[in-house]
Amino acid sequence: MLRRSVCWMLARHTFFLSAISNRPVQFLIGLILLLLLYANISSSTQYRQQITTQNYYRELVRNHWEEMPDKHPHRMAHYGYIAFRSIDPLSLFDRGIDNYAGNAIFLEAHKQNTVNFSEAGLSTGLLRFGEITQSMVLQLLVPLLMFFIGFGAIAADRENGTLKILFSQGTSWKELLLGKSLGLWLIGILFLLVGMLLLVGTSLFIPELEMNSDWWVRVLVLLLLYSIYFWIIAAITSWVSASSKSAKLALVSLIGIWLLMGIILPRAIQSGASWVFPAPSKIHFDSMVEQELIKKGDSHDPNDPYYKALKDSVLRAHNVSTIEELPFNYSGFQMKEGERISTELYNKQMAVLMGIYKKQNNLSSLTGWVNPFVPIRLCSMSFAGTDFSSYTRFQEEAESYRYRLAQQMNDWQIQYISNKKPTPGEKGPAISRDFWKVFPEFTYPSTSWKQGLNEAGYSVLMLLAWFLFSLWLLIFRSQKLNAL
């Protein structure tokens, strides 16, 4: 029979006497709280700077686009546009891959460029060692503190004989493990609540940050997931302490677990996944796309076999002998066909590349079944909108926008530009600048909680499996332990 009063008594003893009243632990708690505060201030400062910079250049790009004079549509297609990846409001909490992935891409006709201007690329090499964020503190430093506080929770009682006294008074292993775990879990919850309060408080003072219902749902989901994570850490700590013959052995074991699962294993698996599923370099990828285009034809070459056959078929269909007799601009028609073909070839190669990256990520995420540090990291990035999927969604949206822009310019050329070449001294064909304002501005919405759940579903399942395993470990495996 599990007595809740005994569990709460042991939890209070662990929380207040082992942690809150312990001078060295008080210092560590204060240090981590300061790190949470620093992470919050630095993230909010960086967020404000990025938002200000991005809004300035987004407006500048749009103004330049709309203020362009009367031009030939194809020239505007090559003039291009710059698409900016919106910064997710919850990047304040978890930066994810944002610092390493680019946030702007130049869009132009017939060419797909890469996303550029990442923080890591524009910063010193120190950023590549990691950045102090609230998520990093909660994922790595708080568990380390819980290990430090809880390593002797049961092992020390075994060494000084207190464990025998507890059992002689009727305390069971089940009550002891659950009570100690609950006390350690409350320590983790303390930091989690402080971190979330800092996040909400800071967000209230950032005018550009929209705290809508979706934002609140994602915050609450993160609160729940991190609560489950800290229970898993607390249960592991209690179990290792109860299974160890001495407190020293428990401390060494827990530090080893932290180093292996939190630092070494994730990086080793990422490197291993890249080795098992190697991705082509940027140069190799571009060359593959170029080779496919060469096989298909060059839309800028009037003598290209494919496009010469296309021209002949169009002339026959309209029962005319020259391009000048066509009721539309043939050059724009040819450019439109070339854009369609090049985009299809690019998307085909990009799908292959994304498939390789997906295999790498899937292999890395599989280690979450043996490492609880992995699923919480993946869940955190997914709901913060800073994971790899949010980055690829931006690429897809930007490419879709680029294709619409190029084809719109081709359509305007087909409709409004004459096939007749201007005579010497005559101004070249152009359309009114009013057309540029008609084409909509690029927008990229923040991640919704449904998108986050869709991307993090597998990781959430792993986290729940770890939670059930921790309960099984404390409740059913407790019978295998002994007090000696």
Short mmCIF file of C-alpha atoms in Angstrom, two decimals:
data_model
loop_
_atom_site.label_atom_id
_atom_site.label_comp_id
_atom_site.label_asym_id
_atom_site.label_seq_id
_atom_site.Cartn_x
_atom_site.Cartn_y
_atom_site.Cartn_z
CA MET A 1 0.00 0.00 0.00
CA LEU A 2 1.52 3.29 -1.13
CA ARG A 3 1.23 6.01 1.52
CA ARG A 4 1.11 9.46 -0.02
CA SER A 5 1.97 11.17 3.26
CA VAL A 6 5.27 9.28 3.45
CA CYS A 7 6.08 10.16 -0.17
CA TRP A 8 5.41 13.86 0.43
CA MET A 9 7.46 13.82 3.64
CA LEU A 10 10.44 12.34 1.78
CA ALA A 11 9.91 14.80 -1.09
CA ARG A 12 9.91 17.79 1.28
CA HIS A 13 13.03 16.47 2.99
CA THR A 14 14.83 16.13 -0.35
CA PHE A 15 13.66 19.51 -1.63
CA PHE A 16 14.25 21.64 1.45
CA LEU A 17 17.06 19.94 3.39
CA SER A 18 19.11 18.44 0.52
CA ALA A 19 18.73 21.44 -1.79
CA ILE A 20 17.28 24.70 -0.48
CA SER A 21 19.04 24.59 2.94
CA ASN A 22 22.39 23.35 1.60
CA ARG A 23 24.91 26.21 1.18
CA PRO A 24 26.90 24.75 -1.75
CA VAL A 25 23.68 23.78 -3.52
CA GLN A 26 22.26 27.25 -2.87
CA PHE A 27 25.25 28.70 -4.71
CA LEU A 28 24.70 26.37 -7.68
CA ILE A 29 20.98 27.14 -7.75
CA GLY A 30 21.74 30.84 -7.74
CA LEU A 31 24.30 30.39 -10.52
CA ILE A 32 21.87 28.54 -12.77
CA LEU A 33 19.14 31.10 -12.07
CA LEU A 34 21.59 33.81 -13.14
CA LEU A 35 22.34 31.82 -16.31
CA LEU A 36 18.61 31.62 -17.03
CA LEU A 37 18.36 35.38 -16.59
CA TYR A 38 21.40 35.98 -18.78
CA ALA A 39 20.04 33.63 -21.46
CA ASN A 40 16.74 35.49 -21.40
CA ILE A 41 18.36 38.93 -21.68
CA SER A 42 20.79 37.91 -24.43
CA SER A 43 18.07 36.13 -26.44
CA SER A 44 15.66 39.07 -26.16
CA THR A 45 18.40 41.53 -27.15
CA GLN A 46 19.35 39.42 -30.15
CA TYR A 47 15.67 39.00 -31.08
CA ARG A 48 15.05 42.75 -30.99
CA GLN A 49 18.14 43.44 -33.10
CA GLN A 50 17.23 40.81 -35.68
CA ILE A 51 13.62 41.95 -35.90
CA THR A 52 14.67 45.59 -36.33
CA THR A 53 17.28 44.73 -38.96
CA GLN A 54 15.02 42.35 -40.83
CA ASN A 55 12.06 44.75 -40.88
CA TYR A 56 14.32 47.54 -42.15
CA TYR A 57 15.72 45.49 -45.03
CA ARG A 58 12.37 43.88 -45.83
CA GLU A 59 10.84 47.31 -46.24
CA LEU A 60 13.88 48.51 -48.19
CA VAL A 61 13.67 45.57 -50.61
CA ARG A 62 9.95 46.11 -51.12
CA ASN A 63 10.37 49.85 -51.71
CA HIS A 64 13.13 49.27 -54.24
CA TRP A 65 10.96 46.71 -56.01
CA GLU A 66 7.94 49.00 -56.23
CA GLU A 67 10.01 52.07 -57.21
CA MET A 68 11.67 50.40 -60.19
CA PRO A 69 10.91 52.32 -63.43
CA ASP A 70 9.08 50.98 -66.46
CA LYS A 71 10.95 47.86 -67.51
CA HIS A 72 10.84 44.75 -69.61
CA PRO A 73 9.27 42.01 -67.42
CA HIS A 74 12.14 39.63 -68.04
CA ARG A 75 14.60 42.21 -66.73
CA MET A 76 12.52 42.45 -63.55
CA ALA A 77 12.58 38.67 -63.24
CA HIS A 78 16.37 38.83 -63.23
CA TYR A 79 16.40 41.89 -60.96
CA GLY A 80 14.95 39.51 -58.40
CA TYR A 81 13.66 39.74 -54.88
CA ILE A 82 14.99 38.96 -51.40
CA ALA A 83 12.87 36.76 -49.13
CA PHE A 84 13.43 36.91 -45.37
CA ARG A 85 12.73 34.10 -42.97
CA SER A 86 10.57 35.44 -40.15
CA ILE A 87 11.99 34.96 -36.67
CA ASP A 88 9.71 32.81 -34.53
CA PRO A 89 8.69 34.45 -31.22
CA LEU A 90 9.65 31.30 -29.27
CA SER A 91 13.21 31.49 -30.57
CA LEU A 92 13.63 33.54 -27.40
CA PHE A 93 13.42 30.23 -25.56
CA ASP A 94 15.12 27.84 -27.97
CA ARG A 95 17.29 29.06 -30.85
CA GLY A 96 17.53 25.58 -32.35
CA ILE A 97 19.31 25.71 -35.71
CA ASP A 98 18.45 29.37 -36.33
CA ASN A 99 21.98 30.57 -35.69
CA TYR A 100 23.40 28.08 -38.18
CA ALA A 101 20.73 28.25 -40.90
CA GLY A 102 20.45 31.30 -43.09
CA ASN A 103 17.59 33.79 -42.84
CA ALA A 104 17.53 35.44 -46.29
CA ILE A 105 17.57 34.21 -49.86
CA PHE A 106 17.90 36.03 -53.20
CA LEU A 107 15.21 34.97 -55.65
CA GLU A 108 15.69 35.31 -59.40
CA ALA A 109 14.56 33.73 -62.64
CA HIS A 110 16.11 30.44 -63.86
CA LYS A 111 18.22 30.04 -60.73
CA GLN A 112 17.68 28.67 -57.22
CA ASN A 113 20.03 30.21 -54.67
CA THR A 114 20.82 29.02 -51.16
CA VAL A 115 19.71 30.61 -47.91
CA ASN A 116 22.46 32.92 -46.61
CA PHE A 117 23.40 35.29 -43.77
CA SER A 118 23.35 32.93 -40.79
CA GLU A 119 24.44 34.21 -37.39
CA ALA A 120 27.21 31.61 -37.25
CA GLY A 121 28.52 32.71 -40.62
CA LEU A 122 28.60 36.36 -39.57
CA SER A 123 29.93 35.79 -36.04
CA THR A 124 33.17 34.61 -34.52
CA GLY A 125 33.95 30.91 -34.27
CA LEU A 126 32.93 30.92 -30.60
CA LEU A 127 29.26 30.68 -31.58
CA ARG A 128 29.91 27.27 -33.07
CA PHE A 129 30.64 25.92 -29.58
CA GLY A 130 27.05 26.67 -28.60
CA GLU A 131 24.99 29.48 -27.23
CA ILE A 132 23.52 29.91 -23.75
CA THR A 133 19.75 29.78 -24.14
CA GLN A 134 16.99 28.93 -21.71
CA SER A 135 16.43 25.60 -23.43
CA MET A 136 20.12 24.69 -23.16
CA VAL A 137 20.15 25.53 -19.43
CA LEU A 138 17.02 23.46 -18.83
CA GLN A 139 18.10 20.54 -20.99
CA LEU A 140 21.70 20.18 -19.78
CA LEU A 141 22.60 22.25 -16.72
CA VAL A 142 19.49 21.65 -14.60
CA PRO A 143 19.77 17.83 -14.98
CA LEU A 144 23.45 18.09 -14.00
CA LEU A 145 22.41 19.97 -10.85
CA MET A 146 19.71 17.38 -10.12
CA PHE A 147 22.34 14.66 -10.46
CA PHE A 148 24.61 16.54 -8.09
CA ILE A 149 21.85 17.03 -5.52
CA GLY A 150 20.40 13.54 -5.78
CA PHE A 151 23.44 11.29 -6.13
CA GLY A 152 23.47 10.66 -2.37
CA ALA A 153 19.70 10.77 -1.86
CA ILE A 154 19.61 7.03 -1.12
CA ALA A 155 23.24 5.89 -1.42
CA ALA A 156 24.32 8.20 1.42
CA ASP A 157 21.49 6.88 3.62
CA ARG A 158 22.73 3.34 2.95
CA GLU A 159 26.27 4.30 3.99
CA ASN A 160 25.29 6.03 7.25
CA GLY A 161 22.65 3.45 8.24
CA THR A 162 19.65 5.74 7.87
CA LEU A 163 18.16 3.45 5.24
CA LYS A 164 17.73 0.60 7.74
CA ILE A 165 15.97 2.93 10.18
CA LEU A 166 13.54 4.05 7.47
CA PHE A 167 12.70 0.48 6.54
CA SER A 168 12.32 -0.51 10.21
CA GLN A 169 9.66 2.21 10.52
CA GLY A 170 7.65 0.67 7.69
CA THR A 171 8.87 2.70 4.73
CA SER A 172 8.89 0.69 1.49
CA TRP A 173 11.28 0.93 -1.44
CA LYS A 174 8.42 2.15 -3.59
CA GLU A 175 7.64 5.02 -1.20
CA LEU A 176 11.30 5.88 -0.81
CA LEU A 177 12.02 6.04 -4.55
CA LEU A 178 8.85 7.93 -5.43
CA GLY A 179 9.33 10.39 -2.55
CA LYS A 180 12.97 11.13 -3.40
CA SER A 181 12.14 11.44 -7.10
CA LEU A 182 9.30 13.83 -6.35
CA GLY A 183 11.63 16.05 -4.30
CA LEU A 184 14.20 16.15 -7.09
CA TRP A 185 11.47 16.78 -9.65
CA LEU A 186 10.31 19.86 -7.69
CA ILE A 187 13.84 21.26 -8.02
CA GLY A 188 13.63 20.93 -11.80
CA ILE A 189 10.12 22.46 -11.80
CA LEU A 190 11.46 25.45 -9.86
CA PHE A 191 13.88 26.29 -12.67
CA LEU A 192 11.26 25.53 -15.33
CA LEU A 193 8.74 27.95 -13.81
CA VAL A 194 11.37 30.67 -13.45
CA GLY A 195 12.40 30.17 -17.08
CA MET A 196 8.81 30.34 -18.34
CA LEU A 197 8.03 33.42 -16.24
CA LEU A 198 11.09 35.14 -17.67
CA LEU A 199 9.99 34.15 -21.18
CA VAL A 200 6.46 35.48 -20.74
CA GLY A 201 7.62 38.63 -18.92
CA THR A 202 10.17 39.49 -21.59
CA SER A 203 7.73 38.77 -24.43
CA LEU A 204 5.24 41.27 -22.96
CA PHE A 205 7.76 44.07 -23.46
CA ILE A 206 8.59 43.31 -27.09
CA PRO A 207 6.03 45.17 -29.24
CA GLU A 208 6.90 43.21 -32.40
CA LEU A 209 6.24 39.88 -30.69
CA GLU A 210 2.68 38.63 -31.10
CA MET A 211 1.51 36.59 -28.09
CA ASN A 212 -1.55 35.06 -29.75
CA SER A 213 -3.46 31.94 -28.71
CA ASP A 214 -1.15 29.71 -30.75
CA TRP A 215 1.87 31.15 -28.92
CA TRP A 216 0.30 30.38 -25.54
CA VAL A 217 -0.58 26.82 -26.56
CA ARG A 218 3.02 26.17 -27.60
CA VAL A 219 4.30 27.60 -24.30
CA LEU A 220 1.96 25.37 -22.31
CA VAL A 221 3.00 22.31 -24.34
CA LEU A 222 6.67 23.10 -23.69
CA LEU A 223 5.89 23.48 -19.99
CA LEU A 224 4.27 20.04 -19.95
CA LEU A 225 7.04 18.33 -21.95
CA TYR A 226 9.83 19.77 -19.80
CA SER A 227 7.90 18.71 -16.67
CA ILE A 228 7.87 15.13 -17.97
CA TYR A 229 11.56 15.40 -18.83
CA PHE A 230 12.50 16.52 -15.33
CA TRP A 231 10.53 13.64 -13.82
CA ILE A 232 12.53 11.22 -16.00
CA ILE A 233 15.79 12.82 -14.82
CA ALA A 234 14.63 12.66 -11.19
CA ALA A 235 13.68 8.98 -11.53
CA ILE A 236 17.04 8.09 -13.13
CA THR A 237 18.86 9.92 -10.34
CA SER A 238 16.93 8.11 -7.58
CA TRP A 239 17.34 4.73 -9.23
CA VAL A 240 21.10 5.11 -9.75
CA SER A 241 21.50 6.32 -6.15
CA ALA A 242 19.48 3.36 -4.85
CA SER A 243 21.40 0.87 -7.01
CA SER A 244 24.87 2.12 -6.03
CA LYS A 245 26.82 0.73 -3.09
CA SER A 246 28.21 4.16 -2.22
CA ALA A 247 27.46 7.81 -2.84
CA LYS A 248 30.79 8.23 -4.64
CA LEU A 249 29.91 5.47 -7.09
CA ALA A 250 26.49 7.04 -7.67
CA LEU A 251 28.06 10.44 -8.41
CA VAL A 252 30.55 8.99 -10.89
CA SER A 253 27.78 6.99 -12.59
CA LEU A 254 25.46 9.99 -12.93
CA ILE A 255 28.20 12.29 -14.26
CA GLY A 256 29.10 9.58 -16.77
CA ILE A 257 25.45 9.33 -17.84
CA TRP A 258 25.27 13.12 -18.26
CA LEU A 259 28.45 13.29 -20.33
CA LEU A 260 27.54 10.30 -22.49
CA MET A 261 23.89 11.10 -23.17
CA GLY A 262 23.97 14.89 -23.05
CA ILE A 263 27.29 15.67 -24.78
CA ILE A 264 29.07 12.76 -26.43
CA LEU A 265 26.33 10.54 -27.87
CA PRO A 266 24.27 13.24 -29.67
CA ARG A 267 27.33 14.62 -31.47
CA ALA A 268 28.70 11.18 -32.26
CA ILE A 269 25.36 10.06 -33.71
CA GLN A 270 25.10 13.20 -35.86
CA SER A 271 28.54 12.57 -37.30
CA GLY A 272 27.73 8.89 -37.78
CA ALA A 273 24.48 9.69 -39.59
CA SER A 274 26.34 11.98 -41.99
CA TRP A 275 28.78 9.15 -42.66
CA VAL A 276 26.07 6.50 -43.19
CA PHE A 277 23.95 8.78 -45.40
CA PRO A 278 26.44 11.17 -47.08
CA ALA A 279 24.92 14.26 -48.67
CA PRO A 280 26.38 15.86 -51.82
CA SER A 281 28.23 19.15 -51.50
CA LYS A 282 26.72 22.38 -52.81
CA ILE A 283 28.99 22.27 -55.88
CA HIS A 284 28.08 18.65 -56.60
CA PHE A 285 24.37 19.37 -56.17
CA ASP A 286 24.48 22.38 -58.53
CA SER A 287 26.43 20.38 -61.11
CA MET A 288 23.81 17.59 -61.05
CA VAL A 289 21.03 20.13 -61.67
CA GLU A 290 23.07 21.76 -64.44
CA GLN A 291 23.71 18.42 -66.14
CA GLU A 292 19.98 17.66 -66.14
CA LEU A 293 19.26 21.07 -67.66
CA ILE A 294 21.85 20.58 -70.39
CA LYS A 295 20.20 17.29 -71.34
CA LYS A 296 16.80 18.98 -71.54
CA GLY A 297 17.81 22.15 -73.35
CA ASP A 298 18.71 25.84 -72.99
CA SER A 299 15.71 28.19 -73.12
CA HIS A 300 18.01 31.15 -73.94
CA ASP A 301 19.39 29.44 -77.05
CA PRO A 302 17.01 29.78 -80.06
CA ASN A 303 18.88 27.00 -81.87
CA ASP A 304 18.55 24.49 -79.05
CA PRO A 305 16.92 21.32 -80.50
CA TYR A 306 14.18 21.08 -77.85
CA TYR A 307 13.16 24.72 -78.03
CA LYS A 308 13.48 24.83 -81.83
CA ALA A 309 11.02 21.95 -82.02
CA LEU A 310 8.79 23.78 -79.53
CA LYS A 311 8.84 26.90 -81.72
CA ASP A 312 7.97 24.91 -84.83
CA SER A 313 5.04 23.25 -83.12
CA VAL A 314 3.71 26.61 -81.87
CA LEU A 315 3.96 28.14 -85.36
CA ARG A 316 2.13 25.15 -86.86
CA ALA A 317 -0.58 25.32 -84.18
CA HIS A 318 -1.29 28.98 -85.01
CA ASN A 319 -0.86 28.43 -88.76
CA VAL A 320 1.82 31.12 -89.14
CA SER A 321 5.35 31.05 -90.52
CA THR A 322 7.14 33.63 -88.30
CA ILE A 323 7.20 34.54 -84.63
CA GLU A 324 6.14 38.10 -85.44
CA GLU A 325 2.78 36.81 -86.65
CA LEU A 326 1.92 35.14 -83.33
CA PRO A 327 -0.77 36.85 -81.21
CA PHE A 328 1.45 36.73 -78.12
CA ASN A 329 5.09 37.24 -77.21
CA TYR A 330 6.85 33.99 -78.05
CA SER A 331 10.02 34.80 -76.11
CA GLY A 332 7.97 35.04 -72.91
CA PHE A 333 6.28 31.75 -73.79
CA GLN A 334 9.68 30.10 -74.26
CA MET A 335 11.01 31.56 -71.00
CA LYS A 336 7.92 30.29 -69.19
CA GLU A 337 8.47 26.79 -70.51
CA GLY A 338 12.16 26.94 -69.58
CA GLU A 339 11.30 28.11 -66.07
CA ARG A 340 8.84 25.25 -65.66
CA ILE A 341 11.37 22.65 -66.77
CA SER A 342 14.29 24.02 -64.71
CA THR A 343 12.09 24.23 -61.61
CA GLU A 344 10.88 20.66 -62.02
CA LEU A 345 14.46 19.41 -62.37
CA TYR A 346 15.60 21.43 -59.36
CA ASN A 347 12.70 20.22 -57.21
CA LYS A 348 13.44 16.65 -58.21
CA GLN A 349 17.08 16.91 -57.12
CA MET A 350 16.09 18.85 -54.00
CA ALA A 351 13.64 16.09 -53.03
CA VAL A 352 16.51 13.58 -53.23
CA LEU A 353 18.72 15.83 -51.08
CA MET A 354 15.96 16.39 -48.50
CA GLY A 355 15.44 12.63 -48.40
CA ILE A 356 19.09 12.17 -47.43
CA TYR A 357 18.82 14.80 -44.70
CA LYS A 358 15.62 13.17 -43.45
CA LYS A 359 17.38 9.80 -43.18
CA GLN A 360 20.20 11.44 -41.22
CA ASN A 361 17.74 13.10 -38.84
CA ASN A 362 15.69 9.92 -38.45
CA LEU A 363 18.80 7.94 -37.54
CA SER A 364 19.76 10.57 -34.96
CA SER A 365 16.27 10.70 -33.49
CA LEU A 366 16.16 6.91 -33.07
CA THR A 367 18.72 7.23 -30.27
CA GLY A 368 15.94 8.89 -28.26
CA TRP A 369 14.78 5.41 -27.26
CA VAL A 370 17.99 5.00 -25.24
CA ASN A 371 18.71 8.66 -24.51
CA PRO A 372 16.05 10.96 -22.96
CA PHE A 373 18.13 14.04 -23.81
CA VAL A 374 17.33 13.58 -27.52
CA PRO A 375 13.48 13.67 -27.54
CA ILE A 376 13.25 16.76 -25.32
CA ARG A 377 15.71 18.61 -27.55
CA LEU A 378 13.75 17.69 -30.69
CA CYS A 379 10.40 18.53 -29.07
CA SER A 380 11.71 21.87 -27.82
CA MET A 381 12.97 22.93 -31.26
CA SER A 382 9.80 21.77 -33.02
CA PHE A 383 7.41 23.72 -30.79
CA ALA A 384 9.74 26.74 -30.79
CA GLY A 385 9.70 26.76 -34.59
CA THR A 386 13.49 26.54 -34.82
CA ASP A 387 13.93 22.97 -36.05
CA PHE A 388 15.10 21.67 -39.41
CA SER A 389 11.53 21.28 -40.67
CA SER A 390 10.76 24.96 -40.17
CA TYR A 391 13.91 25.80 -42.12
CA THR A 392 12.95 23.52 -45.02
CA ARG A 393 9.42 24.97 -45.02
CA PHE A 394 10.96 28.39 -45.53
CA GLN A 395 13.02 27.07 -48.43
CA GLU A 396 9.92 25.56 -50.02
CA GLU A 397 7.85 28.72 -49.54
CA ALA A 398 10.66 30.88 -50.93
CA GLU A 399 11.08 28.63 -53.98
CA SER A 400 7.32 28.65 -54.57
CA TYR A 401 7.34 32.46 -54.39
CA ARG A 402 10.34 32.66 -56.75
CA TYR A 403 8.55 30.46 -59.29
CA ARG A 404 5.35 32.52 -59.10
CA LEU A 405 7.36 35.72 -59.52
CA ALA A 406 9.25 34.43 -62.58
CA GLN A 407 6.13 33.04 -64.21
CA GLN A 408 4.16 36.22 -63.52
CA MET A 409 6.85 38.23 -65.30
CA ASN A 410 6.73 35.74 -68.17
CA ASP A 411 2.94 36.03 -68.35
CA TRP A 412 3.15 39.82 -68.51
CA GLN A 413 5.77 39.53 -71.23
CA ILE A 414 3.54 37.14 -73.18
CA GLN A 415 0.57 39.47 -72.83
CA TYR A 416 2.01 42.96 -73.14
CA ILE A 417 5.33 42.77 -75.05
CA SER A 418 5.32 42.73 -78.84
CA ASN A 419 7.23 40.19 -80.90
CA LYS A 420 8.51 42.95 -83.16
CA LYS A 421 12.03 44.09 -82.40
CA PRO A 422 12.49 47.86 -81.81
CA THR A 423 14.07 49.83 -84.61
CA PRO A 424 17.46 51.51 -84.05
CA GLY A 425 17.05 54.45 -81.69
CA GLU A 426 13.62 53.30 -80.55
CA LYS A 427 13.11 52.70 -76.83
CA GLY A 428 13.03 49.04 -75.86
CA PRO A 429 9.71 47.38 -74.94
CA ALA A 430 8.58 47.79 -71.33
CA ILE A 431 5.50 47.68 -69.15
CA SER A 432 4.35 50.19 -66.54
CA ARG A 433 5.93 50.28 -63.08
CA ASP A 434 2.42 49.95 -61.66
CA PHE A 435 2.64 46.23 -62.34
CA TRP A 436 5.39 45.79 -59.73
CA LYS A 437 3.05 46.89 -56.93
CA VAL A 438 0.50 44.29 -57.97
CA PHE A 439 2.79 41.38 -57.16
CA PRO A 440 2.38 40.54 -53.43
CA GLU A 441 5.15 40.74 -50.84
CA PHE A 442 6.72 37.52 -49.57
CA THR A 443 5.40 36.40 -46.17
CA TYR A 444 6.43 33.46 -44.01
CA PRO A 445 4.17 32.66 -41.02
CA SER A 446 5.46 31.40 -37.67
CA THR A 447 5.16 27.75 -36.74
CA SER A 448 1.73 26.78 -35.39
CA TRP A 449 1.27 24.37 -32.48
CA LYS A 450 -0.27 21.86 -34.90
CA GLN A 451 2.83 21.98 -37.11
CA GLY A 452 5.00 21.61 -34.03
CA LEU A 453 3.01 18.59 -32.88
CA ASN A 454 3.15 17.06 -36.33
CA GLU A 455 6.95 17.39 -36.46
CA ALA A 456 7.53 16.40 -32.83
CA GLY A 457 4.96 13.58 -32.66
CA TYR A 458 7.57 10.81 -32.73
CA SER A 459 9.73 12.59 -30.16
CA VAL A 460 6.73 13.14 -27.88
CA LEU A 461 6.02 9.41 -28.11
CA MET A 462 9.60 8.62 -27.06
CA LEU A 463 9.36 11.05 -24.14
CA LEU A 464 6.11 9.42 -22.96
CA ALA A 465 7.74 5.99 -23.29
CA TRP A 466 10.59 7.18 -21.05
CA PHE A 467 8.04 8.52 -18.57
CA LEU A 468 6.27 5.14 -18.38
CA PHE A 469 9.64 3.39 -18.11
CA SER A 470 10.60 5.62 -15.18
CA LEU A 471 7.37 4.73 -13.36
CA TRP A 472 7.95 1.04 -14.02
CA LEU A 473 11.51 1.38 -12.76
CA LEU A 474 10.44 3.03 -9.48
CA ILE A 475 7.32 0.99 -8.78
CA PHE A 476 7.96 -2.52 -10.07
CA ARG A 477 11.76 -2.82 -10.15
CA SER A 478 12.05 -1.48 -6.60
CA GLN A 479 11.48 -5.02 -5.30
CA LYS A 480 14.90 -6.04 -6.67
CA LEU A 481 16.77 -3.54 -4.50
CA ASN A 482 18.25 -4.21 -1.06
CA ALA A 483 19.20 -2.02 1.86
CA LEU A 484 22.71 -3.40 2.32
#
